[in-house]
XYZ file of C-alpha atoms in Angstrom:
664
model
C 47.008 22.038 -28.625
C 46.970 21.390 -32.715
C 43.418 19.431 -32.043
C 42.391 22.902 -30.792
C 43.448 25.431 -33.918
C 41.098 23.201 -36.311
C 37.615 24.740 -37.755
C 34.468 23.869 -36.331
C 33.368 20.971 -38.240
C 35.524 19.017 -37.078
C 35.068 17.311 -33.888
C 37.221 16.598 -30.649
C 39.369 14.210 -29.507
C 37.285 11.043 -29.048
C 36.402 9.269 -26.158
C 41.012 7.790 -26.536
C 42.091 11.033 -25.696
C 44.012 10.524 -22.812
C 44.044 14.778 -23.112
C 40.214 14.835 -23.207
C 38.574 11.711 -21.425
C 35.461 10.905 -21.833
C 32.773 12.848 -19.566
C 31.191 10.640 -16.435
C 27.793 9.973 -17.465
C 30.001 8.324 -21.012
C 32.054 6.403 -18.983
C 29.226 5.079 -16.693
C 27.577 3.393 -20.392
C 30.350 2.770 -21.221
C 29.598 4.828 -24.874
C 32.156 7.192 -27.351
C 32.237 9.970 -26.149
C 32.490 12.876 -28.362
C 32.170 16.987 -28.298
C 31.844 19.502 -31.147
C 33.999 22.990 -31.260
C 32.871 25.596 -28.534
C 30.531 23.013 -27.185
C 30.472 22.285 -23.695
C 27.966 19.506 -24.144
C 28.935 15.216 -25.551
C 27.049 15.178 -28.299
C 26.062 10.957 -26.424
C 24.911 13.284 -23.069
C 22.906 15.542 -26.204
C 21.582 12.837 -27.365
C 20.202 10.746 -24.436
C 19.614 14.458 -22.501
C 21.884 14.094 -19.634
C 23.643 16.462 -17.313
C 27.734 16.369 -19.355
C 30.423 16.513 -16.971
C 33.824 16.046 -17.043
C 36.425 14.825 -14.454
C 38.729 17.630 -12.891
C 41.367 18.956 -14.025
C 44.091 17.303 -12.287
C 42.887 14.217 -14.354
C 43.497 14.734 -17.269
C 46.995 15.334 -16.860
C 49.268 12.186 -18.626
C 49.597 8.755 -16.584
C 53.306 8.358 -14.997
C 53.300 5.066 -14.292
C 51.489 3.724 -10.515
C 52.041 7.248 -8.800
C 49.003 8.318 -11.024
C 46.977 5.630 -10.679
C 46.480 6.075 -7.921
C 45.911 9.722 -7.934
C 42.959 8.723 -10.443
C 41.292 6.487 -7.515
C 42.066 9.412 -5.520
C 40.070 11.649 -7.321
C 36.839 9.505 -7.310
C 36.782 10.230 -3.240
C 34.927 13.727 -2.181
C 36.976 16.638 -2.176
C 37.172 17.015 1.990
C 38.210 12.954 2.127
C 41.336 10.841 1.794
C 42.472 8.341 -0.037
C 41.609 6.587 3.228
C 38.362 7.222 3.644
C 35.009 5.141 2.638
C 35.166 5.721 -1.561
C 31.497 6.818 -2.523
C 30.061 5.716 -4.990
C 28.689 8.042 -7.809
C 24.729 8.897 -8.035
C 22.731 8.014 -11.037
C 21.978 10.510 -13.149
C 24.955 13.036 -12.675
C 28.217 12.897 -11.494
C 28.058 13.460 -8.286
C 29.661 11.287 -5.603
C 26.711 10.134 -2.804
C 26.747 8.561 0.371
C 25.918 5.196 0.394
C 21.791 5.445 2.756
C 20.770 3.516 5.804
C 17.466 1.232 4.815
C 15.789 3.565 6.848
C 16.616 6.912 5.315
C 13.892 6.600 2.715
C 10.905 5.866 5.313
C 7.983 8.294 5.975
C 7.369 9.847 9.412
C 10.949 10.365 10.997
C 12.649 8.956 8.290
C 11.016 10.216 5.201
C 9.981 13.185 6.532
C 11.892 14.137 10.105
C 15.066 16.396 8.651
C 16.881 14.251 10.868
C 19.522 11.477 10.276
C 20.146 8.442 12.281
C 23.810 8.171 13.699
C 25.837 5.212 11.432
C 27.271 4.002 14.324
C 23.626 1.497 14.553
C 24.299 -0.117 11.391
C 27.589 -2.249 11.557
C 29.075 -1.916 8.186
C 31.186 -3.651 5.344
C 31.515 0.242 3.539
C 35.075 0.763 2.995
C 37.037 1.954 6.335
C 41.350 2.678 6.502
C 41.168 3.329 10.308
C 45.030 3.615 10.467
C 44.837 7.085 7.742
C 41.425 7.971 8.345
C 41.896 9.963 11.305
C 38.532 9.334 12.579
C 37.100 5.578 12.826
C 33.383 4.892 10.917
C 31.454 4.657 13.505
C 31.876 9.263 13.735
C 30.254 9.044 10.270
C 27.004 10.446 10.139
C 24.384 9.262 7.136
C 23.670 11.351 4.348
C 20.921 14.470 5.557
C 16.995 13.179 5.146
C 16.109 14.804 1.195
C 19.553 15.166 0.061
C 20.601 14.720 -3.220
C 21.336 11.406 -2.917
C 18.387 10.179 -1.371
C 16.405 10.371 -4.592
C 19.115 8.060 -6.056
C 19.867 4.737 -4.201
C 17.524 2.704 -2.108
C 18.582 0.024 0.217
C 17.925 -4.059 -0.793
C 17.221 -6.871 1.737
C 19.733 -9.412 0.641
C 18.607 -13.210 0.779
C 19.064 -15.564 3.222
C 20.702 -17.949 1.868
C 23.395 -15.671 0.634
C 23.554 -13.562 3.757
C 26.767 -15.119 5.268
C 27.997 -15.690 2.126
C 28.491 -11.855 1.607
C 29.367 -10.863 4.516
C 32.385 -12.899 4.745
C 33.057 -11.466 1.599
C 32.544 -8.031 2.735
C 34.164 -8.668 6.201
C 37.482 -9.551 4.196
C 36.793 -5.986 1.792
C 36.949 -4.025 5.203
C 40.558 -4.693 5.352
C 41.370 -2.977 1.966
C 42.119 0.393 1.333
C 41.228 1.050 -1.678
C 38.202 -2.576 -1.982
C 34.701 -0.732 -2.411
C 31.126 -2.549 -0.865
C 28.265 -0.925 -0.103
C 26.653 -3.617 2.038
C 24.498 -2.631 5.730
C 24.269 -5.488 8.536
C 21.351 -4.500 10.877
C 22.314 -5.327 14.348
C 19.774 -6.862 16.632
C 19.606 -6.365 20.379
C 22.612 -7.903 22.548
C 19.299 -9.817 23.962
C 17.784 -10.893 20.845
C 17.862 -13.637 19.425
C 16.988 -12.491 16.208
C 19.211 -12.602 13.094
C 21.318 -9.977 11.290
C 19.441 -8.943 8.449
C 21.704 -8.120 5.819
C 21.588 -4.895 3.378
C 22.943 -3.815 0.179
C 22.651 -0.688 -1.831
C 21.234 0.007 -5.279
C 20.106 2.141 -7.520
C 16.417 4.019 -7.297
C 16.488 5.272 -10.889
C 16.512 4.020 -14.544
C 19.966 4.285 -15.908
C 18.968 8.172 -18.199
C 16.573 9.250 -16.129
C 17.402 12.778 -15.059
C 15.932 13.657 -11.565
C 15.161 16.873 -12.487
C 12.501 15.950 -14.815
C 9.578 14.318 -12.554
C 6.316 13.568 -13.833
C 5.075 13.219 -10.414
C 6.461 16.667 -9.750
C 4.294 18.179 -13.055
C 1.011 16.469 -11.661
C 1.141 17.280 -8.186
C 1.779 20.694 -9.227
C -2.007 20.630 -11.420
C -3.657 19.367 -8.114
C -2.511 22.114 -5.844
C -3.158 24.029 -8.371
C -6.659 23.442 -8.266
C -7.144 22.994 -5.132
C -5.014 25.941 -3.749
C -6.286 27.733 -1.174
C -7.228 24.535 0.461
C -4.410 22.027 0.827
C -4.014 22.783 4.148
C -7.453 22.081 5.461
C -7.528 19.035 3.216
C -4.426 17.633 5.286
C -6.412 18.655 8.009
C -9.362 16.766 6.793
C -7.002 13.635 6.564
C -5.335 13.868 9.156
C -8.707 14.048 11.408
C -10.367 11.608 9.459
C -8.396 8.725 8.517
C -4.667 8.466 9.935
C -6.041 7.557 13.006
C -7.458 5.231 11.971
C -5.618 3.591 9.498
C -2.299 4.821 10.902
C 0.816 5.233 8.755
C 2.506 8.914 8.698
C 3.111 10.205 11.566
C 1.483 13.807 11.873
C 4.364 15.913 13.873
C 7.603 15.038 11.232
C 5.171 15.734 8.104
C 3.407 18.995 9.007
C 6.850 20.180 10.665
C 8.136 18.286 6.679
C 4.818 20.377 4.657
C 6.036 23.922 6.437
C 9.696 23.773 6.214
C 10.862 21.462 2.969
C 7.736 20.719 1.344
C 10.220 19.797 -2.094
C 11.606 16.107 0.576
C 7.991 14.866 0.317
C 7.427 12.650 -2.110
C 4.621 14.201 -4.790
C 2.882 10.635 -5.272
C 2.459 10.639 -1.636
C 1.311 14.188 -1.292
C -0.749 13.569 -4.317
C -1.791 10.995 -3.224
C -3.000 12.067 0.042
C -4.558 15.054 -1.823
C -7.134 12.621 -3.988
C -7.726 10.019 -1.290
C -9.340 12.791 1.226
C -11.576 14.433 -0.965
C -13.792 11.721 -0.326
C -14.418 13.557 3.158
C -14.615 17.126 1.394
C -19.151 17.247 1.978
C -18.228 16.023 5.437
C -15.895 18.904 6.262
C -16.976 22.429 8.699
C -14.267 23.876 7.084
C -14.531 22.710 2.988
C -18.423 21.250 2.461
C -18.864 25.183 1.929
C -17.117 24.728 -1.053
C -17.256 23.224 -4.540
C -15.633 19.896 -4.278
C -13.483 20.050 -7.205
C -13.593 17.568 -10.212
C -12.538 14.202 -7.894
C -12.033 11.602 -10.600
C -9.334 14.766 -12.716
C -7.610 14.836 -9.540
C -7.593 10.690 -9.430
C -6.367 10.295 -12.510
C -2.857 13.156 -11.338
C -2.885 11.708 -8.919
C -2.469 7.987 -10.629
C -0.121 9.319 -13.110
C 1.846 10.582 -10.232
C 1.809 7.037 -8.779
C 2.780 4.855 -11.728
C 5.132 7.768 -13.009
C 7.327 7.676 -9.167
C 6.974 4.150 -9.203
C 9.173 3.623 -12.593
C 11.428 5.859 -11.788
C 11.962 5.903 -7.836
C 10.762 3.160 -6.170
C 11.122 3.157 -2.026
C 9.430 3.263 0.914
C 6.999 6.943 0.119
C 5.316 4.890 -2.771
C 4.418 2.269 -0.794
C 3.151 4.585 1.609
C 1.391 6.394 -1.826
C 0.382 3.234 -3.369
C -1.251 2.111 0.132
C -3.403 5.616 -0.064
C -4.152 5.131 -3.660
C -5.768 1.617 -3.040
C -7.736 3.089 0.017
C -9.247 5.513 -1.827
C -12.766 5.955 -2.955
C -15.118 5.658 -4.812
C -12.966 2.129 -5.992
C -13.099 2.335 -9.977
C -10.039 -0.140 -11.284
C -9.629 -3.841 -9.948
C -7.067 -4.748 -11.909
C -5.238 -1.516 -11.617
C -5.384 -1.554 -7.549
C -4.255 -5.029 -7.604
C -1.260 -4.230 -9.947
C -0.130 -0.941 -7.128
C -1.155 -3.429 -4.266
C 1.356 -6.498 -5.659
C 4.317 -3.450 -6.752
C 3.658 -2.564 -3.057
C 4.328 -5.655 -1.177
C 7.203 -6.600 -3.532
C 9.029 -3.395 -2.388
C 7.736 -3.446 0.768
C 9.687 -7.289 0.727
C 12.503 -5.911 -0.853
C 12.900 -2.935 1.799
C 12.753 -5.666 4.492
C 9.291 -4.709 6.069
C 8.557 -8.240 6.758
C 11.548 -8.654 9.235
C 10.127 -7.712 12.827
C 12.442 -4.664 13.504
C 11.864 -4.692 17.510
C 14.989 -5.898 18.263
C 17.603 -3.574 15.810
C 19.416 -0.926 16.359
C 17.002 1.295 14.730
C 15.791 4.180 16.074
C 12.259 3.724 18.262
C 10.481 6.038 15.776
C 11.733 4.025 12.948
C 10.529 0.254 14.370
C 7.006 1.736 14.825
C 6.944 3.853 11.832
C 8.580 -0.289 9.488
C 5.037 -1.298 11.437
C 2.803 0.272 10.851
C 3.617 0.038 6.547
C 3.425 -3.480 6.911
C -0.096 -3.309 9.267
C -1.312 -1.227 6.378
C -0.352 -3.578 4.091
C -1.719 -6.997 5.779
C -4.841 -5.141 6.088
C -4.944 -3.661 2.181
C -3.962 -7.120 0.707
C -6.216 -9.497 2.931
C -9.152 -7.356 2.415
C -8.620 -6.734 -0.925
C -8.202 -11.094 -1.728
C -11.737 -11.066 0.043
C -12.909 -8.710 -2.620
C -11.376 -9.062 -5.409
C -11.396 -12.889 -5.279
C -7.605 -13.321 -5.844
C -5.672 -14.951 -3.636
C -3.887 -12.998 -0.933
C -0.497 -12.062 -1.636
C 1.462 -12.151 1.454
C 1.948 -15.861 2.965
C 1.448 -15.456 6.527
C 5.078 -17.873 7.419
C 7.199 -15.491 5.746
C 7.362 -12.324 8.342
C 7.160 -12.130 11.720
C 6.164 -8.777 12.523
C 4.471 -9.045 15.686
C 0.459 -7.806 15.703
C 0.041 -4.025 17.171
C -0.579 -2.901 21.053
C -0.853 0.515 22.503
C 2.678 1.151 22.974
C 3.097 1.080 19.438
C 0.842 3.304 18.402
C 0.406 5.514 21.441
C 2.689 7.805 23.341
C 2.120 8.741 27.533
C 0.229 11.945 27.197
C -2.557 10.620 24.076
C -5.992 11.323 24.428
C -8.721 8.948 25.924
C -10.456 9.572 22.521
C -7.692 8.334 20.137
C -6.690 5.358 22.743
C -10.095 4.480 21.962
C -9.150 4.403 17.776
C -6.371 2.780 18.073
C -7.867 0.304 20.112
C -10.221 -0.095 16.933
C -7.448 -0.261 14.327
C -5.329 -2.704 16.717
C -8.948 -5.778 16.577
C -9.159 -4.729 12.969
C -5.411 -6.012 12.499
C -6.658 -8.976 14.661
C -9.970 -9.645 12.355
C -7.566 -9.236 9.413
C -5.899 -11.835 11.116
C -8.357 -14.382 11.265
C -9.504 -13.524 7.935
C -6.011 -15.030 6.951
C -7.203 -18.105 7.873
C -10.205 -18.489 6.144
C -8.741 -17.253 3.017
C -5.981 -20.106 3.191
C -9.324 -22.729 3.699
C -10.593 -20.438 0.551
C -8.099 -20.583 -1.438
C -6.457 -23.952 -1.128
C -6.800 -25.788 -4.216
C -6.273 -29.326 -2.952
C -9.385 -31.337 -3.898
C -8.003 -33.097 -0.696
C -7.920 -30.549 2.019
C -10.113 -30.820 5.182
C -13.927 -29.722 5.678
C -13.381 -29.485 9.272
C -14.249 -26.021 10.403
C -13.657 -25.425 13.956
C -10.761 -24.173 14.355
C -12.419 -21.798 12.106
C -14.667 -20.829 13.796
C -12.841 -21.206 17.517
C -10.604 -18.320 15.771
C -13.228 -15.707 15.128
C -14.441 -16.966 18.893
C -11.152 -16.623 20.340
C -11.178 -12.700 18.680
C -14.344 -11.511 20.480
C -12.777 -12.635 23.337
C -9.599 -10.957 23.130
C -11.214 -7.543 23.150
C -10.652 -4.541 25.143
C -14.496 -3.642 26.922
C -14.783 -0.560 24.257
C -14.516 -2.899 21.555
C -16.517 -5.275 22.700
C -19.414 -2.900 23.215
C -18.546 -2.116 19.318
C -19.008 -6.160 18.145
C -20.874 -7.164 20.534
C -24.107 -4.346 20.686
C -23.771 -1.980 17.957
C -22.521 0.352 20.241
C -20.216 3.302 20.699
C -20.591 4.088 16.254
C -19.148 8.189 17.939
C -16.187 6.629 17.946
C -13.366 7.337 14.426
C -13.589 3.621 12.534
C -16.009 1.715 14.834
C -18.367 1.386 11.649
C -16.106 -0.054 9.728
C -15.063 -2.651 12.674
C -18.034 -3.733 13.267
C -19.279 -4.215 9.330
C -15.813 -6.263 9.267
C -16.630 -8.640 11.507
C -20.091 -9.242 10.664
C -18.764 -9.517 6.600
C -16.414 -12.199 8.118
C -18.731 -13.976 10.163
C -21.203 -14.179 6.971
C -18.311 -15.342 5.002
C -17.633 -18.494 8.237
C -21.399 -19.398 7.969
C -20.999 -20.323 4.287
C -17.600 -22.286 4.500
C -19.765 -24.031 7.028
C -22.651 -24.258 4.919
C -20.088 -25.488 1.348
C -18.526 -27.650 4.805
C -22.216 -29.360 5.558
C -23.028 -30.225 1.838
C -20.220 -32.171 0.927
C -20.545 -33.863 4.050
C -23.844 -34.283 3.555
C -25.213 -34.183 0.480
C -28.792 -32.930 0.435
C -30.260 -30.550 2.157
C -31.476 -31.477 5.439
C -32.530 -29.485 8.941
C -28.288 -28.985 9.426
C -27.959 -27.293 5.811
C -31.472 -25.216 6.909
C -30.461 -24.182 9.873
C -26.547 -22.822 8.176
C -29.328 -21.376 5.899
C -30.851 -19.533 8.289
C -27.741 -17.820 10.997
C -26.402 -16.512 7.777
C -29.651 -15.351 7.192
C -29.134 -13.202 10.776
C -25.944 -12.505 10.129
C -26.792 -10.820 7.075
C -30.055 -8.875 8.899
C -27.204 -7.951 11.294
C -25.767 -5.791 8.332
C -29.083 -4.862 7.403
C -29.731 -2.646 10.568
C -26.183 -1.738 10.892
C -26.907 -0.433 7.517
C -30.405 1.121 8.737
C -28.523 2.978 11.696
C -25.724 4.412 9.741
C -25.981 7.862 10.303
C -24.652 11.373 8.816
C -21.849 11.291 11.194
C -20.821 8.210 10.149
C -21.628 7.767 6.681
C -18.541 10.954 6.401
C -16.360 9.317 8.609
C -13.601 6.212 7.537
C -14.599 3.120 5.882
C -12.289 1.109 4.606
C -12.334 1.598 0.781
C -13.424 -2.834 -0.266
C -15.947 -2.260 2.210
C -18.412 -1.609 -1.266
C -17.928 -5.196 -2.189
C -19.468 -5.842 1.702
C -22.627 -5.709 0.458
C -23.298 -6.581 -3.126
C -21.852 -9.896 -1.655
C -24.672 -10.037 1.573
C -26.800 -9.513 -1.287
C -26.186 -12.156 -3.541
C -25.982 -14.961 -0.591
C -28.817 -13.852 0.301
C -30.368 -14.135 -3.092
C -29.278 -17.629 -3.296
C -30.404 -18.364 -0.299
C -34.286 -17.689 -1.330
C -33.100 -19.168 -5.039
C -32.587 -22.943 -3.237
C -35.100 -22.299 -0.533
C -38.134 -21.778 -2.193
C -40.016 -23.323 -5.592
C -41.912 -20.292 -6.752
C -41.974 -16.676 -7.634
C -43.977 -15.887 -4.869
C -42.375 -17.777 -2.350
C -38.997 -16.201 -3.636
C -40.144 -12.258 -2.862
C -42.222 -13.379 0.350
C -38.625 -15.204 1.400
C -36.968 -13.729 4.841
C -33.647 -13.683 2.073
C -34.472 -11.884 0.020
C -36.897 -9.325 1.783
C -33.469 -8.541 3.268
C -32.111 -7.850 0.522
C -35.026 -5.806 -0.742
C -33.799 -4.214 2.514
C -30.155 -3.502 2.561
C -30.613 -2.083 -1.694
C -33.320 0.026 0.284
C -30.922 1.717 2.585
C -28.225 2.091 -0.120
C -30.514 4.008 -2.100
C -31.412 6.277 0.815
C -28.040 6.185 1.838
C -26.613 7.626 -1.487
C -29.970 9.969 -2.465
C -29.516 11.663 0.645
C -24.887 11.541 1.126
C -23.836 11.119 -1.864
C -22.727 7.462 -0.139
C -20.350 6.330 -2.939
C -19.846 2.644 -0.833
C -23.027 2.025 -2.131
C -22.556 2.267 -5.788
C -21.318 -1.020 -6.293
C -24.363 -2.573 -4.409
C -26.661 -0.436 -6.775
C -25.092 -1.349 -9.871
C -25.350 -4.762 -10.267
C -28.267 -6.005 -7.716
C -30.255 -2.902 -8.021
C -32.286 -4.128 -10.933
C -32.117 -7.645 -9.788
C -34.605 -7.147 -6.952
C -36.852 -4.980 -8.678
C -37.553 -6.939 -11.590
C -38.630 -9.925 -8.783
C -40.977 -7.258 -7.067
C -42.261 -6.307 -10.286
C -42.888 -9.979 -12.067
C -44.180 -10.847 -8.089
C -46.876 -7.549 -8.813
C -47.906 -8.863 -11.821
C -49.452 -11.766 -10.345
C -46.640 -14.078 -11.099
C -46.987 -13.467 -14.573
C -44.859 -13.186 -17.136
C -46.159 -13.083 -20.887
C -48.791 -14.737 -19.905
C -47.446 -17.494 -18.391
C -46.673 -18.419 -14.382
C -43.165 -18.823 -13.755
C -42.412 -21.514 -11.407
C -38.736 -21.459 -10.143
C -38.107 -25.402 -10.194
C -38.372 -24.593 -14.616
C -35.606 -22.286 -14.143
C -33.480 -24.908 -15.746
C -35.211 -25.935 -18.924
C -35.402 -22.345 -19.437
C -33.407 -20.455 -22.477
C -30.353 -18.972 -20.578
C -31.478 -15.744 -22.284
C -34.412 -15.617 -19.676
C -32.080 -16.636 -16.632
C -30.112 -13.680 -18.093
C -32.910 -11.063 -18.408
C -34.153 -11.614 -14.740
C -30.630 -12.635 -12.790
C -27.868 -11.196 -14.450
C -25.305 -10.039 -12.378
C -25.926 -12.773 -10.562
C -24.174 -14.677 -13.627
C -21.229 -11.456 -13.858
C -21.117 -9.644 -10.641
C -18.150 -7.464 -11.602
C -20.527 -6.683 -15.228
C -21.830 -3.153 -13.421
C -19.059 -2.943 -11.576
C -16.731 0.297 -11.509
């Protein structure tokens, strides 16, 4: 051809050439495609650093009317497909062809981690199918192999209920047209169920122009594993022994099989956060405690970069699990950052339909349970973060119908008794979290005319206690059975919820009755008794308990308790001597003492926030009474605090006015 005889300085044929059409990426970008003599990559792809793929030679022959246009359409099908078969969408980063995935392909456990795929006959697909010419029915096809290339490029996004019927009618119509292409999937409930079908649509996972083989998350994971070698296997063992039983998120058998045989199929961000999350248990491990623990903060920073990178490039089911491990990690060092990540996880969960009850769906049982486990973990983190951080919950109760957990959702028939007890503790925690949600709705209701009747709130907590099985009831009522994993965390969560209820009741009585009377003084006494129970729990913790499972937001329960105790002492005492000798202050002092002991002896990170906020306050009050109640030669009367300069208040009670001043 004539243009091939030109000098190398001359560019190749432009985009509109029929002899040399544009490459596939330029077609998608709708950009001009030019090549230089002797180069196989066009100028635009070289500038964007994308893979330059041209159509096959058979596609570049001159057109000869309608039959040629038909051949061009046929060329977009896989090599082993016929024109009547379903047309598969192209992947985002290359010109390869990818088959649509079911919305559960990107789930951990059986989907994300298992090397199996679900039959497509469990889904009602409106993908283009010409049953007369394909030679086989659509229901004989299989979903793509999990971990395959197309899994990294697409997600199934739920279709809003207001347009579901419209989309389904259109998809049904297009399914009868041989060359029409749609990418929707309808989840069909069981015949006996009254649940409505759920419609999903295929959406691109990765931003345009991003190359799949350039992964920041994978680079960070490689650095983490180099630092942790040769203890990565032991760290994974610690995670499943100490964390996953108490907060079930991953399918252990499927994950271990994937990690041994197809490690590249695991999300780098998920694996990086798993390593970082488990490092807090390093000193308590029988295998790892004798080794020098790597710098946890450095590894957490690498894991954070991996999470944010994957969240931007390829958000999916695995990133939700990575975020849950990230925000649940210890020590807590970023309140706003954790809130941003958790909000992202909730948004993605809604997009993937995790807020819908999957039990009636015609999908594998293991995938049903896995979707529910992820949702329960989201609920726990969302509501306890709401209490700790002072922000409203991101998940609203009327917008999901996932049932509360039961034993059959978590345990197999041959599960050991100790694992069943741990599952019961998790079930109790989820149900307590549901009670906490009622308290949070009351707390964050900004309507000034809201009801201040707290009877229903108190009844909800009492009903939760009455519904506990025998072992969990002993944990709550008597504080025993602390050897069960997660038992101490459950009891502290209950006491924190009970203290919140008593604070709500105190505010209600103040609103209803005004000045302090016997009723309000009785509320103070009840709250002080609950705070004393928290103190006793702290004092009874042993090394194994401190090295066990704790929610990261538990760290905020202690400063909230001490803060409330100091408030009670200030409102009921009129002198510094009376303040230092009051029951509320003595309990606060003992909590600080217990936390200092656990921090010194076991480096317990959950003590850090409370010690940073209130240890100096308690010490200064004690120092004031030791100096014969004299401060700068004058007796300090607490009733005169309103007359003093604000700087004096800041000197003695700085963190009361700014409780997050020293938070990590």
